[in-house]
Short mmCIF file of C-alpha atoms in Angstrom, two decimals:
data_model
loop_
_atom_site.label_atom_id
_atom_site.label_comp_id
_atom_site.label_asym_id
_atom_site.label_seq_id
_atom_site.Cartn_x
_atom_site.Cartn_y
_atom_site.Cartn_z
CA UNK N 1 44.65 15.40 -80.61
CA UNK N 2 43.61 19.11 -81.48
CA UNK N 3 41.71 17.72 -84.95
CA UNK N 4 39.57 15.26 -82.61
CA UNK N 5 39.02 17.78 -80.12
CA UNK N 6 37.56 20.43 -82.38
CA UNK N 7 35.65 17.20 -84.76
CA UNK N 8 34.20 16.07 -80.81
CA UNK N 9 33.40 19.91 -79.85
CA UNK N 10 31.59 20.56 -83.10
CA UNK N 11 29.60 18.00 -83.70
CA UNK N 12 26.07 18.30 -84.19
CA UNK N 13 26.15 14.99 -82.39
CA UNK N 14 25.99 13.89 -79.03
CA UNK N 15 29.57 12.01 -78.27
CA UNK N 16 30.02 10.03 -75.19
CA UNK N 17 32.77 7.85 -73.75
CA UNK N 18 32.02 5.39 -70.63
CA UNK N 19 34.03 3.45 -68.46
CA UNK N 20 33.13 -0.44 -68.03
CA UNK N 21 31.85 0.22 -64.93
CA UNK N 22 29.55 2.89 -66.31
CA UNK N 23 31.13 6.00 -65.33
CA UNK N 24 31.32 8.72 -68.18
CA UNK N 25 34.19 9.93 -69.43
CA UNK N 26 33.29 12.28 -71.99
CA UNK N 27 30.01 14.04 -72.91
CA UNK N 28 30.40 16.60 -75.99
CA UNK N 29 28.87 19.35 -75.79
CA UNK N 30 26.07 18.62 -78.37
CA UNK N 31 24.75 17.34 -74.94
CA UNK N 32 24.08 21.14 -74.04
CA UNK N 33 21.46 21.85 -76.52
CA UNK N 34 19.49 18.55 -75.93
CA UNK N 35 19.71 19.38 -71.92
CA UNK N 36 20.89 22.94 -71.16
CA UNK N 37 23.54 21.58 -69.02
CA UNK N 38 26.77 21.41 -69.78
CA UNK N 39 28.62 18.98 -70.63
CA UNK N 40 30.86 18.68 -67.93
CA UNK N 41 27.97 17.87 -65.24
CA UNK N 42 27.56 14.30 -66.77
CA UNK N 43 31.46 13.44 -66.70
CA UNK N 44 31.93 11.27 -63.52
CA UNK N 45 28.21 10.40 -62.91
CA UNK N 46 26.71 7.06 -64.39
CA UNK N 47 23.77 7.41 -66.16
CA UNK N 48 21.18 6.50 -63.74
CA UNK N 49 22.21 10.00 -61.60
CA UNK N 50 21.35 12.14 -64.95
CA UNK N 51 18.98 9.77 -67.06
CA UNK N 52 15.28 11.63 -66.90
CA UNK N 53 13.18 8.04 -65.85
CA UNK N 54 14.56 5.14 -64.35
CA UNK N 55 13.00 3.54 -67.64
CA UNK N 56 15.84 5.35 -69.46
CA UNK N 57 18.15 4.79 -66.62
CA UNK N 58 17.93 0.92 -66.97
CA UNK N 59 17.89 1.29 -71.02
CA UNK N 60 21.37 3.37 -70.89
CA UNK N 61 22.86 1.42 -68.25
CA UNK N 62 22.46 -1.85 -70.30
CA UNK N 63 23.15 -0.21 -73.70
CA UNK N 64 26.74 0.80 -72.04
CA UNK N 65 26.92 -2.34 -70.36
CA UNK N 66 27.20 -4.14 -73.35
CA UNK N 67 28.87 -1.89 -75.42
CA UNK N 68 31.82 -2.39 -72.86
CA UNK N 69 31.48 -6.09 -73.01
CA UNK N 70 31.68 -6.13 -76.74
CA UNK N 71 34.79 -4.29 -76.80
CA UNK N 72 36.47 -6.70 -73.93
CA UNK N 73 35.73 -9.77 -76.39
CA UNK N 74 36.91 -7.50 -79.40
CA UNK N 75 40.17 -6.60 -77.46
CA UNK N 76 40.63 -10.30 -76.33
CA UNK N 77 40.22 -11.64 -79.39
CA UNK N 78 43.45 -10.19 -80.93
CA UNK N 79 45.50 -11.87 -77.85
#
C-alpha cells in the first residue's frame, strides 16, 4: 500500500478514481500544478462542481460514466 501511495503521490500524472455514480475518490496531487488546488478539494465532488465549462462538465461526466460501465460488464463477465 505504501509503494502505490508514493508511485500515486509522485506522479507527474494526474490520477483519479470515481465512483459509478460519479463521485471522486481520489485526485493525486499532479492535480495541484494543473489547478493550484489541492487535491483534496475535488475528492467528494463530481466533476460538474469543479470542471471549468459545462462543455467539459458533460465531456468528464460521460467519459466516467462509461468508464464505470465498462468495468461493471468486465466484472460481470468473470461470474
Amino acid at each position: 500500500a505504501r509503494e502505490l501511495r508514493a508511485i500515486l503521490d509522485h506522479s507527474p500524472d494526474v490520477i483519479a478514481r470515481y465512483a459509478p455514480g460519479g463521485m471522486c475518490l481520489f485526485m493525486s496531487r499532479a492535480i495541484e500544478t494543473v489547478t493550484d488546488r489541492p487535491a483534496s478539494s475535488f475528492v467528494g465532488r463530481r466533476a460538474s462542481e469543479f470542471a471549468p465549462t459545462p462543455e467539459l462538465a458533460a465531456l468528464w461526466s460521460d467519459a466516467i460514466a462509461r468508464a464505470c460501465e465498462g468495468l461493471e460488464r468486465s466484472m460481470h463477465q468473470d461470474d
